[in-house]
CSV table of C-alpha atoms in Angstrom, one decimal:
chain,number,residue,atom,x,y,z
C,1,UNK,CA,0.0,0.0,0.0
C,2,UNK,CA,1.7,0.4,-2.1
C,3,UNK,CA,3.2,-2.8,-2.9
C,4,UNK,CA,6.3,-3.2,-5.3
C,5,UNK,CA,6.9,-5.4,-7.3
C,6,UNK,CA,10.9,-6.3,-8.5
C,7,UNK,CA,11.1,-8.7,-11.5
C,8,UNK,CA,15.0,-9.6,-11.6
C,9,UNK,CA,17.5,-12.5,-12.6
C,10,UNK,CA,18.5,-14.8,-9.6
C,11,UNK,CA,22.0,-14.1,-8.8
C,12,UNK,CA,21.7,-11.3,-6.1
C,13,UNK,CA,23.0,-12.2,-2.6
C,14,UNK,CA,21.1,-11.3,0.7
C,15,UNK,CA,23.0,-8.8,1.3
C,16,UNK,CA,22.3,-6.8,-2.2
C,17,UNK,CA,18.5,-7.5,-1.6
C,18,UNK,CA,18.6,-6.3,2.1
C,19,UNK,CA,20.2,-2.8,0.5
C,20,UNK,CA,17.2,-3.1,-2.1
C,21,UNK,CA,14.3,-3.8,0.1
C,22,UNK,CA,15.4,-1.1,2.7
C,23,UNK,CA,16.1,1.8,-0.2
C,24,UNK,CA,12.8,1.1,-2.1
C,25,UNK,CA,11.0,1.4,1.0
C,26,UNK,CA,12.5,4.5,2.3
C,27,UNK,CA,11.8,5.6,-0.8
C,28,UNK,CA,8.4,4.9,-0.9
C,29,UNK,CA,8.2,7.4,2.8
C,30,UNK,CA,9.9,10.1,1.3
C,31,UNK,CA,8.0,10.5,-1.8
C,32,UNK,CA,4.9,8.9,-1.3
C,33,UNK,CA,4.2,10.1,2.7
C,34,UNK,CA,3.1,6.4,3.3
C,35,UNK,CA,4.5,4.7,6.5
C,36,UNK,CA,7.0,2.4,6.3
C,37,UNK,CA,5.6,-0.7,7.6
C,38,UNK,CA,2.6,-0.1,5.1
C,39,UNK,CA,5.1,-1.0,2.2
C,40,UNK,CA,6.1,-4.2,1.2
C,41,UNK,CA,8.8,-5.6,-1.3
C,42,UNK,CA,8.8,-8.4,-3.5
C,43,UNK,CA,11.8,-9.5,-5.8
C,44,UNK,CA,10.5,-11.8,-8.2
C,45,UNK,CA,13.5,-13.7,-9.5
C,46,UNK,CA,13.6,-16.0,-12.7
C,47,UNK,CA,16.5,-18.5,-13.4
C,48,UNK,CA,18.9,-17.1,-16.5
C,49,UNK,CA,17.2,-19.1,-19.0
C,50,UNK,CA,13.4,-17.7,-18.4
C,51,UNK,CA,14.3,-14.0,-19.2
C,52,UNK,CA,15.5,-12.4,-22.1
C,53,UNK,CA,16.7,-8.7,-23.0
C,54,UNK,CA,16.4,-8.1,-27.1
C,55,UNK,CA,15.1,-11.5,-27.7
C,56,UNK,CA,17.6,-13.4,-25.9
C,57,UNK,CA,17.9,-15.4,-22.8
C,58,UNK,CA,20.6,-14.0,-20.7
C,59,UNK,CA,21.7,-17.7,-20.0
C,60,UNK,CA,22.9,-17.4,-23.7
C,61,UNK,CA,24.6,-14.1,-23.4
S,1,UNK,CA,-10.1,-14.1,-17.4
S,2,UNK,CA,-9.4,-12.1,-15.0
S,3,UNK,CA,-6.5,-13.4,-14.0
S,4,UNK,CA,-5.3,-13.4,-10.2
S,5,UNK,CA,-1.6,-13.3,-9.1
S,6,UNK,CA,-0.6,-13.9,-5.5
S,7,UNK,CA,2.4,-12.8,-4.0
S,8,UNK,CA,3.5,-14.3,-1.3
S,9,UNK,CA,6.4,-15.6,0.8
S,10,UNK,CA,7.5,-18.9,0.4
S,11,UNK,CA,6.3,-21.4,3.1
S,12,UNK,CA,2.6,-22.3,2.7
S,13,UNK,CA,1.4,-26.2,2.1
S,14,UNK,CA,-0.3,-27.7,-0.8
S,15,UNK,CA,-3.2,-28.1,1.2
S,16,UNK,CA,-3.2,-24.5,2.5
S,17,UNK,CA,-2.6,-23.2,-1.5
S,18,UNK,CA,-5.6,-25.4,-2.9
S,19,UNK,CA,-8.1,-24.5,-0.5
S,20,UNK,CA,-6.6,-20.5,-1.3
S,21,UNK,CA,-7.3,-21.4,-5.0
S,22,UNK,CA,-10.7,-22.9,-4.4
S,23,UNK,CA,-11.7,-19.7,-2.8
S,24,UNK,CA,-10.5,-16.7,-4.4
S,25,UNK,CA,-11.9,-18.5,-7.6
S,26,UNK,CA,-15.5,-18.6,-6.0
S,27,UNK,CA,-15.5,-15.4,-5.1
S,28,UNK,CA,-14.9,-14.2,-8.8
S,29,UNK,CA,-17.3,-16.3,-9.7
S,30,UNK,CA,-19.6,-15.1,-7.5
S,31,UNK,CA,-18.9,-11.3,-7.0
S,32,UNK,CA,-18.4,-11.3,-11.4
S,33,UNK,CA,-20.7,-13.3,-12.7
S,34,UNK,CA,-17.3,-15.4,-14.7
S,35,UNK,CA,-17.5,-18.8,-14.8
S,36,UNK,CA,-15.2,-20.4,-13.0
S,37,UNK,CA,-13.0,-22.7,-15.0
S,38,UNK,CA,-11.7,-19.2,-17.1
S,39,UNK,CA,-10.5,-18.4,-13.4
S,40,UNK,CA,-6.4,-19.0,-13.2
S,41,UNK,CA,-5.1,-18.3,-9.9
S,42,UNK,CA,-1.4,-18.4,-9.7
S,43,UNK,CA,1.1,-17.8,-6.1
S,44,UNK,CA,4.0,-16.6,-6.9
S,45,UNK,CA,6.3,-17.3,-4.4
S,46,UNK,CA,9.7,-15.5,-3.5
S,47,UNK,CA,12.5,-16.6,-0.5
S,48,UNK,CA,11.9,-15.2,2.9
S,49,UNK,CA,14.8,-13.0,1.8
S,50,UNK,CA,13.6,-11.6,-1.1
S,51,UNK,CA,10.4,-10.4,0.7
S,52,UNK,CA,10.4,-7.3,2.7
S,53,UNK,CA,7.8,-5.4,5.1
S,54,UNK,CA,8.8,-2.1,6.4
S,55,UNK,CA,11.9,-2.1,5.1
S,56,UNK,CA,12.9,-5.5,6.9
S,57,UNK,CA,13.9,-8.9,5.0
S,58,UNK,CA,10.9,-11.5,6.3
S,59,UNK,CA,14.7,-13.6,6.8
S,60,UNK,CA,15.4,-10.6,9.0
S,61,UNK,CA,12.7,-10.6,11.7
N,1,UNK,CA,1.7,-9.7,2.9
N,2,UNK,CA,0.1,-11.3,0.3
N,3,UNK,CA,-0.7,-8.9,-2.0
N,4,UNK,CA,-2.9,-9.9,-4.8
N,5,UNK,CA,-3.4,-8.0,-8.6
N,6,UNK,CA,-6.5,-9.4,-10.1
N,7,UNK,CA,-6.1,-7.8,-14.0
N,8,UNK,CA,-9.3,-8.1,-15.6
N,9,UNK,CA,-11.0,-5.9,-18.2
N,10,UNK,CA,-12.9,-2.8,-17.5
N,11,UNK,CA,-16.8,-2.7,-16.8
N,12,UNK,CA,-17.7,-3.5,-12.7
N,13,UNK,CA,-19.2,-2.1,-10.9
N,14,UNK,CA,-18.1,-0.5,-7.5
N,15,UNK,CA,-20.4,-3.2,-5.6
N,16,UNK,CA,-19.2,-5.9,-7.4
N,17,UNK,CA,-15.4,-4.7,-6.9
N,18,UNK,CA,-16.5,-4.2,-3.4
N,19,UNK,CA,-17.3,-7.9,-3.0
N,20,UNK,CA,-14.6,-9.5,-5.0
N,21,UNK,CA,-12.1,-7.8,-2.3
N,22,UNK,CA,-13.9,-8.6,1.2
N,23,UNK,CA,-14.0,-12.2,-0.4
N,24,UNK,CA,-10.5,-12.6,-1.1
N,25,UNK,CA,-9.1,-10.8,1.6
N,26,UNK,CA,-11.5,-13.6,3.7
N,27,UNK,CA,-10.0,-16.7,1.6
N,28,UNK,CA,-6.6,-15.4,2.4
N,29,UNK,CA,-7.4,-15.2,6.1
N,30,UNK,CA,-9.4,-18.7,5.8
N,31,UNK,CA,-6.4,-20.9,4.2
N,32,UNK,CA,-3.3,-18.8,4.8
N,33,UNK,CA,-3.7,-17.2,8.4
N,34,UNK,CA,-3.0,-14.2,8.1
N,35,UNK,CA,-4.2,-10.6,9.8
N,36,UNK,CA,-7.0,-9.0,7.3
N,37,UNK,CA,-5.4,-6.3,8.1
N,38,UNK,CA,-2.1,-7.2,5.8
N,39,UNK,CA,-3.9,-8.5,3.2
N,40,UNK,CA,-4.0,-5.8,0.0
N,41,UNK,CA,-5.9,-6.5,-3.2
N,42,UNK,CA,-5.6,-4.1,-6.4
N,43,UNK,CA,-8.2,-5.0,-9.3
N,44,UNK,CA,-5.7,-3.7,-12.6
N,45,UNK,CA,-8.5,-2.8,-15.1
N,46,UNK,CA,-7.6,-2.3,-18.7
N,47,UNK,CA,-9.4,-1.2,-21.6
N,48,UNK,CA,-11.1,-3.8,-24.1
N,49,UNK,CA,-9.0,-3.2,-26.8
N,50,UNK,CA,-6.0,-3.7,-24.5
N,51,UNK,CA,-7.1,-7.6,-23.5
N,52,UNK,CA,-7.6,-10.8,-25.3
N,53,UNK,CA,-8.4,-14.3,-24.9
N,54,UNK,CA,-6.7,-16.5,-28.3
N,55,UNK,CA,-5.8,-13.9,-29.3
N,56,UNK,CA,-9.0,-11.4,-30.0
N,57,UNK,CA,-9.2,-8.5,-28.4
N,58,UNK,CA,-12.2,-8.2,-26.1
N,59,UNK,CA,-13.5,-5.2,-28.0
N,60,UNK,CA,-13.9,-7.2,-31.2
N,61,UNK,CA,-15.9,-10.2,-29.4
L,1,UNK,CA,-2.7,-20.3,-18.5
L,2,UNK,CA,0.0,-18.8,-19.3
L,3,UNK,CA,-1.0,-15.3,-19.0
L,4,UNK,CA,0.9,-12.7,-20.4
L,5,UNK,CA,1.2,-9.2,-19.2
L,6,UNK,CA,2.4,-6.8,-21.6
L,7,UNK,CA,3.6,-3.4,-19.2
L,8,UNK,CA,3.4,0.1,-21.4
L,9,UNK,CA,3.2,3.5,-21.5
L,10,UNK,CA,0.1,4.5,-22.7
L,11,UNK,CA,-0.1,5.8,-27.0
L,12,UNK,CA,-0.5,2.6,-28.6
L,13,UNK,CA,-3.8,2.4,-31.5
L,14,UNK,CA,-6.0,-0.4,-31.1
L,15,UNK,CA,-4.9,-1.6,-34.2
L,16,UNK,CA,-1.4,-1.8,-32.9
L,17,UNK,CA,-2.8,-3.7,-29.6
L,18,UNK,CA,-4.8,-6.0,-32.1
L,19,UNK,CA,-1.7,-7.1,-33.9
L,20,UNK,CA,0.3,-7.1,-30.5
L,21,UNK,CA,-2.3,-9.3,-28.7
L,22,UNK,CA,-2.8,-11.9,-31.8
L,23,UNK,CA,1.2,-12.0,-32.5
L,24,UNK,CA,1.8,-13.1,-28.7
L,25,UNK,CA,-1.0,-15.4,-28.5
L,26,UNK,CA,0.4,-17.1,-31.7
L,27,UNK,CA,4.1,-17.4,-30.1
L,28,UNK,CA,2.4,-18.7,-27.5
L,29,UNK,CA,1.1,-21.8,-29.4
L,30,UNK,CA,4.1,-22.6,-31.4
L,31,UNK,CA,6.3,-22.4,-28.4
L,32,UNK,CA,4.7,-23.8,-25.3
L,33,UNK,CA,1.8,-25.8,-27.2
L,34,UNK,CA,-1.2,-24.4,-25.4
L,35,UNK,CA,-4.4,-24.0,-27.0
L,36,UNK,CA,-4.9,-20.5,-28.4
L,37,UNK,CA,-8.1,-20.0,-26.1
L,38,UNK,CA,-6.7,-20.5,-22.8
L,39,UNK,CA,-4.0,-17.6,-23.7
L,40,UNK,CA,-4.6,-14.7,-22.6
L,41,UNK,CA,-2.8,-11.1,-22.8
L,42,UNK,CA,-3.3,-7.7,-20.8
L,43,UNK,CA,-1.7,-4.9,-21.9
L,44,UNK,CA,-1.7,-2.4,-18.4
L,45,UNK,CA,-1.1,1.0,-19.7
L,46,UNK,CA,-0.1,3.5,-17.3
L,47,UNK,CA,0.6,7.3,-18.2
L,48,UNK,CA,3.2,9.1,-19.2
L,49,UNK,CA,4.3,10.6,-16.0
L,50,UNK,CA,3.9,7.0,-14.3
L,51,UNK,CA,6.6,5.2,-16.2
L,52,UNK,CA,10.6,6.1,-16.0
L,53,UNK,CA,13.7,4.6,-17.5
L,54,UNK,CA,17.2,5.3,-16.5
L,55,UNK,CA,15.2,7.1,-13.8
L,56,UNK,CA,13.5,9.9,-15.9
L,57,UNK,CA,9.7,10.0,-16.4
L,58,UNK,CA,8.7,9.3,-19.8
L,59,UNK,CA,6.6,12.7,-19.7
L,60,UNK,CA,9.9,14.5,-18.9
L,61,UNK,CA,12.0,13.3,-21.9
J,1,UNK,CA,16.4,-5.4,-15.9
J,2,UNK,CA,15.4,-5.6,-13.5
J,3,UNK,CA,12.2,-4.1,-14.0
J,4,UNK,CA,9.8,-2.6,-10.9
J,5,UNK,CA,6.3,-2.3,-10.8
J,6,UNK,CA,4.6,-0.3,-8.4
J,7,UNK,CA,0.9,-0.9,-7.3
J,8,UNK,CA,-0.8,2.0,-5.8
J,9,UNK,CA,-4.1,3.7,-5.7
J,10,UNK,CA,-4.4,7.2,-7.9
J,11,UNK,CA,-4.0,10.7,-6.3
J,12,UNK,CA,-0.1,11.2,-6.3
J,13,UNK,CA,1.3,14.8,-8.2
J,14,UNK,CA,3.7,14.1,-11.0
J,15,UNK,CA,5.7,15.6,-8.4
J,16,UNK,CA,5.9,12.5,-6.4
J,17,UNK,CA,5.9,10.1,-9.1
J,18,UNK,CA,9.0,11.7,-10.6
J,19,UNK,CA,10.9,11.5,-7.1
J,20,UNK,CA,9.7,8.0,-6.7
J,21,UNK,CA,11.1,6.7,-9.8
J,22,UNK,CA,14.3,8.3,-9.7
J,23,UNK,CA,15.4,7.2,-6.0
J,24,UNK,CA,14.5,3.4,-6.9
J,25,UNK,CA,16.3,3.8,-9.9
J,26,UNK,CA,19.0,5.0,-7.6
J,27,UNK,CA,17.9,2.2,-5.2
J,28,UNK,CA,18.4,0.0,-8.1
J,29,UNK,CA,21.8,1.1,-8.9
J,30,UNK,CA,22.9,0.8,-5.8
J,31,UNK,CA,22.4,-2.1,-4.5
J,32,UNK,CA,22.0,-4.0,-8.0
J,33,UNK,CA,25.1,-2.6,-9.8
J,34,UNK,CA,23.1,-1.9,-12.9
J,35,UNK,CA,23.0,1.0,-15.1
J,36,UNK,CA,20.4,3.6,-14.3
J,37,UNK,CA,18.8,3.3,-18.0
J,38,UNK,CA,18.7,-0.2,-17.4
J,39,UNK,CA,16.1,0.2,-15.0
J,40,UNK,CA,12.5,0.7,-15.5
J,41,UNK,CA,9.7,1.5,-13.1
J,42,UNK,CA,6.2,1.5,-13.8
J,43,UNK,CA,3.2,3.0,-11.4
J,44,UNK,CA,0.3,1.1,-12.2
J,45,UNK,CA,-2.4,3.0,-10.6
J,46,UNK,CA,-5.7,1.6,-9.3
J,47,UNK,CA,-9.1,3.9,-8.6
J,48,UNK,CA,-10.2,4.1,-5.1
J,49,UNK,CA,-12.8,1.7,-5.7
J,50,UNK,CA,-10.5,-1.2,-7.0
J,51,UNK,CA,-8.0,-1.1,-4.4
J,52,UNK,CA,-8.8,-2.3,-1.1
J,53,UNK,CA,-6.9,-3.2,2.4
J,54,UNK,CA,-8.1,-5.2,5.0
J,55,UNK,CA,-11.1,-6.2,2.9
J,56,UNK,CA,-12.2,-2.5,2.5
J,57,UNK,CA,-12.0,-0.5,-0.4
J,58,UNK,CA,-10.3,2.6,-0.3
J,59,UNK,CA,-13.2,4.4,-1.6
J,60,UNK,CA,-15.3,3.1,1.6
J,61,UNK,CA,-13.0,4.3,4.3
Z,1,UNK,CA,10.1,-1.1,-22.3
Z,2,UNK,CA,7.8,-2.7,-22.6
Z,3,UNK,CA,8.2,-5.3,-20.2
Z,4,UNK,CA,6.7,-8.3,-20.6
Z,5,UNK,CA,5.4,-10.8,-17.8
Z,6,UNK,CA,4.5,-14.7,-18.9
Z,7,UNK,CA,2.8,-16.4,-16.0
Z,8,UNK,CA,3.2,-19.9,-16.0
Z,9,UNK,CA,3.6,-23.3,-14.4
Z,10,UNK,CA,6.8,-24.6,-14.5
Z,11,UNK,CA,8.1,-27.3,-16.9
Z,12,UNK,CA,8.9,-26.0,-19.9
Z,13,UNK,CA,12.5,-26.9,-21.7
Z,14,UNK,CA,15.2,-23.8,-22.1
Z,15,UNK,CA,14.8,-24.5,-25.7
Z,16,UNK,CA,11.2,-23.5,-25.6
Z,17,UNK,CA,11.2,-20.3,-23.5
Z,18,UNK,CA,14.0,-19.5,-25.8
Z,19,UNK,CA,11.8,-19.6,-28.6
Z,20,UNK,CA,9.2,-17.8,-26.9
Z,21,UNK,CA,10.9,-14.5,-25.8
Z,22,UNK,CA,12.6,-14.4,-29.3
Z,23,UNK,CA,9.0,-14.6,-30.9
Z,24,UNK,CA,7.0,-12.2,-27.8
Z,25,UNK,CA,10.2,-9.7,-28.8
Z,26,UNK,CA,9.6,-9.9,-32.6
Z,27,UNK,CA,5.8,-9.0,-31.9
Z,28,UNK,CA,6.7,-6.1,-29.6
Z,29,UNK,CA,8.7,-5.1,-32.4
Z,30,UNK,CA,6.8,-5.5,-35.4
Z,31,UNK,CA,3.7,-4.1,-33.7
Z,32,UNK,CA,4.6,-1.6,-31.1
Z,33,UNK,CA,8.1,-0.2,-33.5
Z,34,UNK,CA,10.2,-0.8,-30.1
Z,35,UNK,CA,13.8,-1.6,-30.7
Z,36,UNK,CA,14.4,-5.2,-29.7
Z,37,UNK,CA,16.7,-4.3,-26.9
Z,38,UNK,CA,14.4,-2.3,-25.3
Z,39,UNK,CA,12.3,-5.7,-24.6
Z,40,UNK,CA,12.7,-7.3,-21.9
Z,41,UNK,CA,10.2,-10.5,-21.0
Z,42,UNK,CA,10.8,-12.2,-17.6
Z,43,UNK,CA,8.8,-16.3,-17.2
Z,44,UNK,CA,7.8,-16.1,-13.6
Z,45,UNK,CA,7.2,-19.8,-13.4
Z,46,UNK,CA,5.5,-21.3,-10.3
Z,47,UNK,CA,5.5,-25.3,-8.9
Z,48,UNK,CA,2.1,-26.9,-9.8
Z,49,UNK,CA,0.5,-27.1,-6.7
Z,50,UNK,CA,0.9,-23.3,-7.0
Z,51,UNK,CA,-1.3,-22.3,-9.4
Z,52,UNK,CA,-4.9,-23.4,-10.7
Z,53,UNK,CA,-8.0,-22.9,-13.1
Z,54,UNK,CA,-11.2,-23.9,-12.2
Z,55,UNK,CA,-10.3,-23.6,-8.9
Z,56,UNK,CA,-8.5,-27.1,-8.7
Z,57,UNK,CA,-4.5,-27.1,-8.9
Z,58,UNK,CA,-2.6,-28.1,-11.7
Z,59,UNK,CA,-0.8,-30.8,-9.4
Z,60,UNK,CA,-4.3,-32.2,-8.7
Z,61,UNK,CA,-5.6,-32.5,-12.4
């Protein structure tokens, strides 16, 4: 409320989604004016052979 | 037709997910008039660290 | 915490879209046990001529 | 079943979403081996101030 | 790549949308290590009556 | 750019979600005069017994 949605690659340590996470949402309080515990965060993440940039997979890149 | 998507944290049973399914495609039915086999319901799940609420992992708390 | 999209085309009414939410928010209370509270659900509407089923746009049915 | 969701700015012609919708349906079918009927596509449009790349609204380029 | 959707309910200024998309992109970058144009975010805004929390639409509260 | 989204179950080879982000990218092209590497189409797949129609799970068909 409002809930984000991140559609990624697998390949992103904790850490890296921790730092995500906590920037989107702080984000979200700054420009939005919502509280923080009303946002959530979800990373979607494919494996490298079910997404594709310019019509190829990026596990043939 | 409509189409739902779930987004959830990973950790649910099959049993919990079918009767979820079950539901949420009765109450389209019900509430618009579809019919219920051109219902899909799919739960997309992500890690307990790729899921965050204010700001903290769900592997966080 | 879920958060559900339902995308469907354009044409409820408030009532209906009224119903459809109380109903799944109560499903995902029922089956996954969560607070009603944390449950969000956004209806995505889109235009006729921006959704199709085999591939015909609902505004040429 | 699968359902595609096609993310835009808004500015497309129907008859640009008509080709669009049958051309996806049709990789659909020839790729996964579905039946044409239980694909379906929603194109969510959202305006031009409501879409960025490299962090710059589309409705500021 | 990755790309971010956000789901809200209608009523923020360009204002807010512009300063939303450029700190995720930020966010993005910072944590991801991806190039700011690499990054797309799209607000996919709901009306009051097709958004609803805690069962309730946001049109009823 | 836009960003596609295929929602599906899981169990589809490499070689066929190959050929099906090379043929949604095509149609993005051809119908929406995108560049191709402005495409990008993410398969968010998800385990059987995670996604239904008709209200009964694909695990249970």
């Amino acid at each position: 409320m409002p809930e984000i949605v991140v559609f990624a690659a697998t390949g992103r340590s904790t850490e890296q989604k921790r730092g995500l996470c906590r920037d989107i949402t702080e984000a979200m309080v700054r420009n939005f004016g919502v509280a923080a515990d009303q946002v959530t965060v979800q990373i979607v993440e494919s494996s490298l052979d079910s997404k594709s940039k310019g019509g190829v997979l990026f596990s043939d890149r």
